[in-house]
Amino acid sequence: TIRYTPVDIGTDTCTLRITTNDPDTPMFDVTLTGNSPPPNIEVTGSLDFGEVCPGEQEEKILDICNTGLCNLAVASVELNAGCVDFELINNPFPADISHDFCLGITVRYTPTGVGTHTCDLIITSNDPDEPVVTVPVTGTTPPSSIDVAPDYCFPPTVVQSVDTSCYSDYLFPVTNTGDCPLVITDFRLLQPGMDYYVTNLPSLP
């Protein structure tokens, strides 16, 4: 019995020599050959998160597959340095992926500020043709946009008397014309206690 246990990808050859007391063929050589076919990495899925507002989270799954005949040894899957808006969730790697099988990796996008955020997901494996696969990761956080009236002119109003209060109310609309929530942290008069007062102010922020 001869056992073949390849340690590297590729073709292996060896010679088995049989020595006997046969006077005609005292040594008989047998050529041994074996092949360890390479794995083949295939990455499916997109890590383009599109638009995500601040404070929200979005997750996407990227499948790492092996279409080769032998196990694909994935040594690491990681985001490059400085990717504060993206993180890996339940990273199963390092791990081996068998023939015609896939393992998924989850990437979470939690934007920390307005604008476009980019990163790279780097996959390292024993695929001889593609030992390192880089997958771009992108996401955009659109800004909120406040819209208020530039000036307000109240109608003529009777001066306050001793026994009654005469006043005019004006509804002051605050509109968000952006794609993400608008957070109002303060709403006040710069000269309080004169002739104008804010009423029915909602709790802030």
PDB file of C-alpha atoms in Angstrom:
ATOM      1  CA  THR A   1       0.000   0.000   0.000  1.00  0.00           C
ATOM      2  CA  ILE A   2       1.305   3.387  -1.015  1.00  0.00           C
ATOM      3  CA  ARG A   3      -0.260   6.510   0.464  1.00  0.00           C
ATOM      4  CA  TYR A   4      -0.277   9.881  -1.277  1.00  0.00           C
ATOM      5  CA  THR A   5      -0.601  12.898   1.013  1.00  0.00           C
ATOM      6  CA  PRO A   6       0.175  16.090  -0.939  1.00  0.00           C
ATOM      7  CA  VAL A   7       1.484  19.046   1.027  1.00  0.00           C
ATOM      8  CA  ASP A   8       1.339  21.546  -1.830  1.00  0.00           C
ATOM      9  CA  ILE A   9      -0.832  22.247  -4.847  1.00  0.00           C
ATOM     10  CA  GLY A  10       0.408  20.787  -8.138  1.00  0.00           C
ATOM     11  CA  THR A  11       1.802  17.559  -9.595  1.00  0.00           C
ATOM     12  CA  ASP A  12       4.044  15.299  -7.518  1.00  0.00           C
ATOM     13  CA  THR A  13       6.261  12.516  -8.847  1.00  0.00           C
ATOM     14  CA  CYS A  14       8.312   9.880  -7.102  1.00  0.00           C
ATOM     15  CA  THR A  15      10.054   6.588  -7.858  1.00  0.00           C
ATOM     16  CA  LEU A  16       9.338   3.364  -6.031  1.00  0.00           C
ATOM     17  CA  ARG A  17      12.356   1.014  -6.283  1.00  0.00           C
ATOM     18  CA  ILE A  18      11.900  -2.688  -5.620  1.00  0.00           C
ATOM     19  CA  THR A  19      15.084  -4.660  -4.941  1.00  0.00           C
ATOM     20  CA  THR A  20      14.947  -8.461  -5.156  1.00  0.00           C
ATOM     21  CA  ASN A  21      17.128 -11.484  -5.811  1.00  0.00           C
ATOM     22  CA  ASP A  22      15.744 -11.822  -9.326  1.00  0.00           C
ATOM     23  CA  PRO A  23      18.974 -12.243 -11.370  1.00  0.00           C
ATOM     24  CA  ASP A  24      17.406 -10.677 -14.465  1.00  0.00           C
ATOM     25  CA  THR A  25      15.820  -7.670 -12.739  1.00  0.00           C
ATOM     26  CA  PRO A  26      17.451  -7.139  -9.381  1.00  0.00           C
ATOM     27  CA  MET A  27      15.976  -3.603  -9.246  1.00  0.00           C
ATOM     28  CA  PHE A  28      12.596  -2.636 -10.562  1.00  0.00           C
ATOM     29  CA  ASP A  29      11.521   1.035 -10.641  1.00  0.00           C
ATOM     30  CA  VAL A  30       7.914   2.184 -10.642  1.00  0.00           C
ATOM     31  CA  THR A  31       7.038   5.826 -11.300  1.00  0.00           C
ATOM     32  CA  LEU A  32       4.454   7.309  -8.934  1.00  0.00           C
ATOM     33  CA  THR A  33       2.488  10.394  -9.937  1.00  0.00           C
ATOM     34  CA  GLY A  34      -0.239  12.356  -8.245  1.00  0.00           C
ATOM     35  CA  ASN A  35      -1.898  15.704  -8.666  1.00  0.00           C
ATOM     36  CA  SER A  36      -3.351  18.121  -6.124  1.00  0.00           C
ATOM     37  CA  PRO A  37      -5.589  20.462  -8.133  1.00  0.00           C
ATOM     38  CA  PRO A  38      -5.778  24.078  -6.951  1.00  0.00           C
ATOM     39  CA  PRO A  39      -8.776  25.639  -5.255  1.00  0.00           C
ATOM     40  CA  ASN A  40     -10.494  28.523  -6.986  1.00  0.00           C
ATOM     41  CA  ILE A  41     -11.953  31.448  -5.077  1.00  0.00           C
ATOM     42  CA  GLU A  42     -15.154  33.096  -6.250  1.00  0.00           C
ATOM     43  CA  VAL A  43     -16.621  36.079  -4.408  1.00  0.00           C
ATOM     44  CA  THR A  44     -20.284  36.908  -4.988  1.00  0.00           C
ATOM     45  CA  GLY A  45     -22.386  39.777  -3.728  1.00  0.00           C
ATOM     46  CA  SER A  46     -22.076  43.534  -3.529  1.00  0.00           C
ATOM     47  CA  LEU A  47     -20.930  45.733  -0.654  1.00  0.00           C
ATOM     48  CA  ASP A  48     -22.418  48.912  -2.104  1.00  0.00           C
ATOM     49  CA  PHE A  49     -24.745  50.068   0.676  1.00  0.00           C
ATOM     50  CA  GLY A  50     -26.232  52.994  -1.211  1.00  0.00           C
ATOM     51  CA  GLU A  51     -27.696  55.728   0.998  1.00  0.00           C
ATOM     52  CA  VAL A  52     -27.942  55.199   4.765  1.00  0.00           C
ATOM     53  CA  CYS A  53     -28.859  57.965   7.219  1.00  0.00           C
ATOM     54  CA  PRO A  54     -26.886  58.753  10.410  1.00  0.00           C
ATOM     55  CA  GLY A  55     -27.874  56.578  13.353  1.00  0.00           C
ATOM     56  CA  GLU A  56     -29.169  53.805  11.082  1.00  0.00           C
ATOM     57  CA  GLN A  57     -27.499  50.482  10.283  1.00  0.00           C
ATOM     58  CA  GLU A  58     -27.388  48.420   7.148  1.00  0.00           C
ATOM     59  CA  GLU A  59     -25.917  44.939   6.680  1.00  0.00           C
ATOM     60  CA  LYS A  60     -24.841  43.054   3.583  1.00  0.00           C
ATOM     61  CA  ILE A  61     -23.568  39.505   3.124  1.00  0.00           C
ATOM     62  CA  LEU A  62     -20.670  38.624   0.837  1.00  0.00           C
ATOM     63  CA  ASP A  63     -20.280  34.946  -0.142  1.00  0.00           C
ATOM     64  CA  ILE A  64     -16.788  33.492  -0.470  1.00  0.00           C
ATOM     65  CA  CYS A  65     -17.000  30.308  -2.565  1.00  0.00           C
ATOM     66  CA  ASN A  66     -14.654  27.580  -3.755  1.00  0.00           C
ATOM     67  CA  THR A  67     -15.187  26.290  -7.303  1.00  0.00           C
ATOM     68  CA  GLY A  68     -11.947  24.273  -7.299  1.00  0.00           C
ATOM     69  CA  LEU A  69     -11.582  20.580  -6.538  1.00  0.00           C
ATOM     70  CA  CYS A  70      -9.552  20.898  -3.337  1.00  0.00           C
ATOM     71  CA  ASN A  71     -10.166  22.860  -0.148  1.00  0.00           C
ATOM     72  CA  LEU A  72      -9.766  26.608  -0.230  1.00  0.00           C
ATOM     73  CA  ALA A  73      -7.909  27.785   2.870  1.00  0.00           C
ATOM     74  CA  VAL A  74      -9.035  31.322   3.648  1.00  0.00           C
ATOM     75  CA  ALA A  75      -6.410  32.720   5.992  1.00  0.00           C
ATOM     76  CA  SER A  76      -8.085  36.033   6.771  1.00  0.00           C
ATOM     77  CA  VAL A  77     -10.905  38.386   5.855  1.00  0.00           C
ATOM     78  CA  GLU A  78     -10.484  41.923   7.164  1.00  0.00           C
ATOM     79  CA  LEU A  79     -11.240  45.558   6.494  1.00  0.00           C
ATOM     80  CA  ASN A  80      -8.315  47.833   5.838  1.00  0.00           C
ATOM     81  CA  ALA A  81      -7.239  50.272   8.519  1.00  0.00           C
ATOM     82  CA  GLY A  82      -9.300  53.377   9.133  1.00  0.00           C
ATOM     83  CA  CYS A  83     -12.715  51.975   8.192  1.00  0.00           C
ATOM     84  CA  VAL A  84     -14.621  53.510  11.112  1.00  0.00           C
ATOM     85  CA  ASP A  85     -17.996  53.336   9.355  1.00  0.00           C
ATOM     86  CA  PHE A  86     -17.838  49.605   8.523  1.00  0.00           C
ATOM     87  CA  GLU A  87     -17.350  46.480  10.636  1.00  0.00           C
ATOM     88  CA  LEU A  88     -17.345  42.715  10.194  1.00  0.00           C
ATOM     89  CA  ILE A  89     -20.063  40.771  12.035  1.00  0.00           C
ATOM     90  CA  ASN A  90     -19.521  37.140  13.128  1.00  0.00           C
ATOM     91  CA  ASN A  91     -16.360  36.686  11.044  1.00  0.00           C
ATOM     92  CA  PRO A  92     -15.924  32.881  10.535  1.00  0.00           C
ATOM     93  CA  PHE A  93     -12.412  33.132   9.106  1.00  0.00           C
ATOM     94  CA  PRO A  94      -9.764  31.710   9.062  1.00  0.00           C
ATOM     95  CA  ALA A  95     -11.523  28.622   7.747  1.00  0.00           C
ATOM     96  CA  ASP A  96     -11.379  26.017   4.970  1.00  0.00           C
ATOM     97  CA  ILE A  97     -14.039  26.009   2.258  1.00  0.00           C
ATOM     98  CA  SER A  98     -14.621  22.689   0.531  1.00  0.00           C
ATOM     99  CA  HIS A  99     -15.380  22.072  -3.134  1.00  0.00           C
ATOM    100  CA  ASP A 100     -18.563  23.767  -4.385  1.00  0.00           C
ATOM    101  CA  PHE A 101     -19.287  25.358  -1.018  1.00  0.00           C
ATOM    102  CA  CYS A 102     -19.541  28.949   0.237  1.00  0.00           C
ATOM    103  CA  LEU A 103     -19.153  30.800   3.514  1.00  0.00           C
ATOM    104  CA  GLY A 104     -20.735  34.193   4.067  1.00  0.00           C
ATOM    105  CA  ILE A 105     -19.260  37.233   5.723  1.00  0.00           C
ATOM    106  CA  THR A 106     -21.500  40.020   7.067  1.00  0.00           C
ATOM    107  CA  VAL A 107     -20.459  43.668   6.784  1.00  0.00           C
ATOM    108  CA  ARG A 108     -22.328  46.339   8.758  1.00  0.00           C
ATOM    109  CA  TYR A 109     -22.472  50.000   7.758  1.00  0.00           C
ATOM    110  CA  THR A 110     -23.074  52.519  10.547  1.00  0.00           C
ATOM    111  CA  PRO A 111     -22.282  55.965   9.157  1.00  0.00           C
ATOM    112  CA  THR A 112     -20.669  58.416  11.549  1.00  0.00           C
ATOM    113  CA  GLY A 113     -21.026  61.490   9.388  1.00  0.00           C
ATOM    114  CA  VAL A 114     -22.455  62.947   6.215  1.00  0.00           C
ATOM    115  CA  GLY A 115     -20.789  62.126   2.894  1.00  0.00           C
ATOM    116  CA  THR A 116     -19.436  59.163   0.976  1.00  0.00           C
ATOM    117  CA  HIS A 117     -17.531  56.492   2.887  1.00  0.00           C
ATOM    118  CA  THR A 118     -15.234  53.956   1.232  1.00  0.00           C
ATOM    119  CA  CYS A 119     -13.251  50.980   2.435  1.00  0.00           C
ATOM    120  CA  ASP A 120     -11.711  47.731   1.162  1.00  0.00           C
ATOM    121  CA  LEU A 121     -12.454  44.178   2.267  1.00  0.00           C
ATOM    122  CA  ILE A 122      -9.283  42.113   1.865  1.00  0.00           C
ATOM    123  CA  ILE A 123      -9.527  38.317   1.471  1.00  0.00           C
ATOM    124  CA  THR A 124      -6.345  36.211   1.703  1.00  0.00           C
ATOM    125  CA  SER A 125      -6.385  32.539   0.678  1.00  0.00           C
ATOM    126  CA  ASN A 126      -4.306  29.756  -0.892  1.00  0.00           C
ATOM    127  CA  ASP A 127      -5.734  30.276  -4.365  1.00  0.00           C
ATOM    128  CA  PRO A 128      -2.534  30.331  -6.490  1.00  0.00           C
ATOM    129  CA  ASP A 129      -4.031  32.656  -9.105  1.00  0.00           C
ATOM    130  CA  GLU A 130      -5.691  35.109  -6.700  1.00  0.00           C
ATOM    131  CA  PRO A 131      -4.023  34.888  -3.286  1.00  0.00           C
ATOM    132  CA  VAL A 132      -5.459  38.288  -2.354  1.00  0.00           C
ATOM    133  CA  VAL A 133      -8.917  39.500  -3.393  1.00  0.00           C
ATOM    134  CA  THR A 134      -9.931  43.085  -2.659  1.00  0.00           C
ATOM    135  CA  VAL A 135     -13.636  43.972  -2.588  1.00  0.00           C
ATOM    136  CA  PRO A 136     -14.620  47.668  -2.487  1.00  0.00           C
ATOM    137  CA  VAL A 137     -17.025  48.741   0.255  1.00  0.00           C
ATOM    138  CA  THR A 138     -18.980  51.964  -0.245  1.00  0.00           C
ATOM    139  CA  GLY A 139     -21.820  53.844   1.400  1.00  0.00           C
ATOM    140  CA  THR A 140     -23.242  57.349   1.304  1.00  0.00           C
ATOM    141  CA  THR A 141     -24.930  59.382   4.011  1.00  0.00           C
ATOM    142  CA  PRO A 142     -27.018  62.223   2.525  1.00  0.00           C
ATOM    143  CA  PRO A 143     -27.368  65.446   4.526  1.00  0.00           C
ATOM    144  CA  SER A 144     -30.497  66.779   6.145  1.00  0.00           C
ATOM    145  CA  SER A 145     -31.576  70.254   5.036  1.00  0.00           C
ATOM    146  CA  ILE A 146     -33.524  72.776   7.100  1.00  0.00           C
ATOM    147  CA  ASP A 147     -35.986  75.144   5.449  1.00  0.00           C
ATOM    148  CA  VAL A 148     -37.633  78.018   7.345  1.00  0.00           C
ATOM    149  CA  ALA A 149     -39.218  81.295   6.344  1.00  0.00           C
ATOM    150  CA  PRO A 150     -36.692  84.145   6.186  1.00  0.00           C
ATOM    151  CA  ASP A 151     -38.839  86.755   7.986  1.00  0.00           C
ATOM    152  CA  TYR A 152     -42.169  86.886   9.804  1.00  0.00           C
ATOM    153  CA  CYS A 153     -44.413  89.926   9.998  1.00  0.00           C
ATOM    154  CA  PHE A 154     -47.230  89.743  12.531  1.00  0.00           C
ATOM    155  CA  PRO A 155     -50.594  91.426  11.843  1.00  0.00           C
ATOM    156  CA  PRO A 156     -51.529  94.614  13.751  1.00  0.00           C
ATOM    157  CA  THR A 157     -52.148  93.686  17.378  1.00  0.00           C
ATOM    158  CA  VAL A 158     -53.861  95.650  20.219  1.00  0.00           C
ATOM    159  CA  VAL A 159     -51.540  96.702  23.036  1.00  0.00           C
ATOM    160  CA  GLN A 160     -51.910  94.567  26.136  1.00  0.00           C
ATOM    161  CA  SER A 161     -54.252  96.105  28.742  1.00  0.00           C
ATOM    162  CA  VAL A 162     -54.395  95.554  32.457  1.00  0.00           C
ATOM    163  CA  ASP A 163     -57.244  93.027  32.501  1.00  0.00           C
ATOM    164  CA  THR A 164     -56.955  91.272  29.167  1.00  0.00           C
ATOM    165  CA  SER A 165     -54.166  89.957  27.022  1.00  0.00           C
ATOM    166  CA  CYS A 166     -54.307  90.605  23.335  1.00  0.00           C
ATOM    167  CA  TYR A 167     -51.898  88.686  21.201  1.00  0.00           C
ATOM    168  CA  SER A 168     -51.336  87.278  17.751  1.00  0.00           C
ATOM    169  CA  ASP A 169     -50.035  83.763  17.148  1.00  0.00           C
ATOM    170  CA  TYR A 170     -48.004  82.822  14.140  1.00  0.00           C
ATOM    171  CA  LEU A 171     -47.244  79.231  13.325  1.00  0.00           C
ATOM    172  CA  PHE A 172     -43.565  78.875  12.552  1.00  0.00           C
ATOM    173  CA  PRO A 173     -42.999  75.809  10.324  1.00  0.00           C
ATOM    174  CA  VAL A 174     -39.622  74.095  10.249  1.00  0.00           C
ATOM    175  CA  THR A 175     -39.218  71.808   7.255  1.00  0.00           C
ATOM    176  CA  ASN A 176     -36.621  69.171   6.439  1.00  0.00           C
ATOM    177  CA  THR A 177     -36.066  69.037   2.702  1.00  0.00           C
ATOM    178  CA  GLY A 178     -33.203  66.523   2.945  1.00  0.00           C
ATOM    179  CA  ASP A 179     -33.249  62.734   2.718  1.00  0.00           C
ATOM    180  CA  CYS A 180     -32.215  62.055   6.328  1.00  0.00           C
ATOM    181  CA  PRO A 181     -33.800  63.130   9.638  1.00  0.00           C
ATOM    182  CA  LEU A 182     -33.131  66.681  10.793  1.00  0.00           C
ATOM    183  CA  VAL A 183     -32.193  66.913  14.483  1.00  0.00           C
ATOM    184  CA  ILE A 184     -33.145  70.218  16.161  1.00  0.00           C
ATOM    185  CA  THR A 185     -31.129  70.751  19.328  1.00  0.00           C
ATOM    186  CA  ASP A 186     -32.202  74.299  20.227  1.00  0.00           C
ATOM    187  CA  PHE A 187     -35.064  76.709  19.430  1.00  0.00           C
ATOM    188  CA  ARG A 188     -35.084  80.054  21.253  1.00  0.00           C
ATOM    189  CA  LEU A 189     -35.496  83.790  20.931  1.00  0.00           C
ATOM    190  CA  LEU A 190     -32.320  85.817  21.039  1.00  0.00           C
ATOM    191  CA  GLN A 191     -34.116  88.643  22.954  1.00  0.00           C
ATOM    192  CA  PRO A 192     -36.462  86.813  25.383  1.00  0.00           C
ATOM    193  CA  GLY A 193     -38.979  88.594  27.587  1.00  0.00           C
ATOM    194  CA  MET A 194     -39.570  91.573  25.308  1.00  0.00           C
ATOM    195  CA  ASP A 195     -42.612  91.285  23.081  1.00  0.00           C
ATOM    196  CA  TYR A 196     -42.252  87.795  21.641  1.00  0.00           C
ATOM    197  CA  TYR A 197     -42.629  84.400  23.241  1.00  0.00           C
ATOM    198  CA  VAL A 198     -42.314  80.847  22.017  1.00  0.00           C
ATOM    199  CA  THR A 199     -45.264  78.631  22.885  1.00  0.00           C
ATOM    200  CA  ASN A 200     -46.058  74.954  22.396  1.00  0.00           C
ATOM    201  CA  LEU A 201     -42.389  74.162  21.924  1.00  0.00           C
ATOM    202  CA  PRO A 202     -41.864  70.411  21.475  1.00  0.00           C
ATOM    203  CA  SER A 203     -39.268  68.650  23.601  1.00  0.00           C
ATOM    204  CA  LEU A 204     -35.769  68.805  22.168  1.00  0.00           C
ATOM    205  CA  PRO A 205     -33.803  67.341  20.580  1.00  0.00           C
TER     206      PRO A 205
END
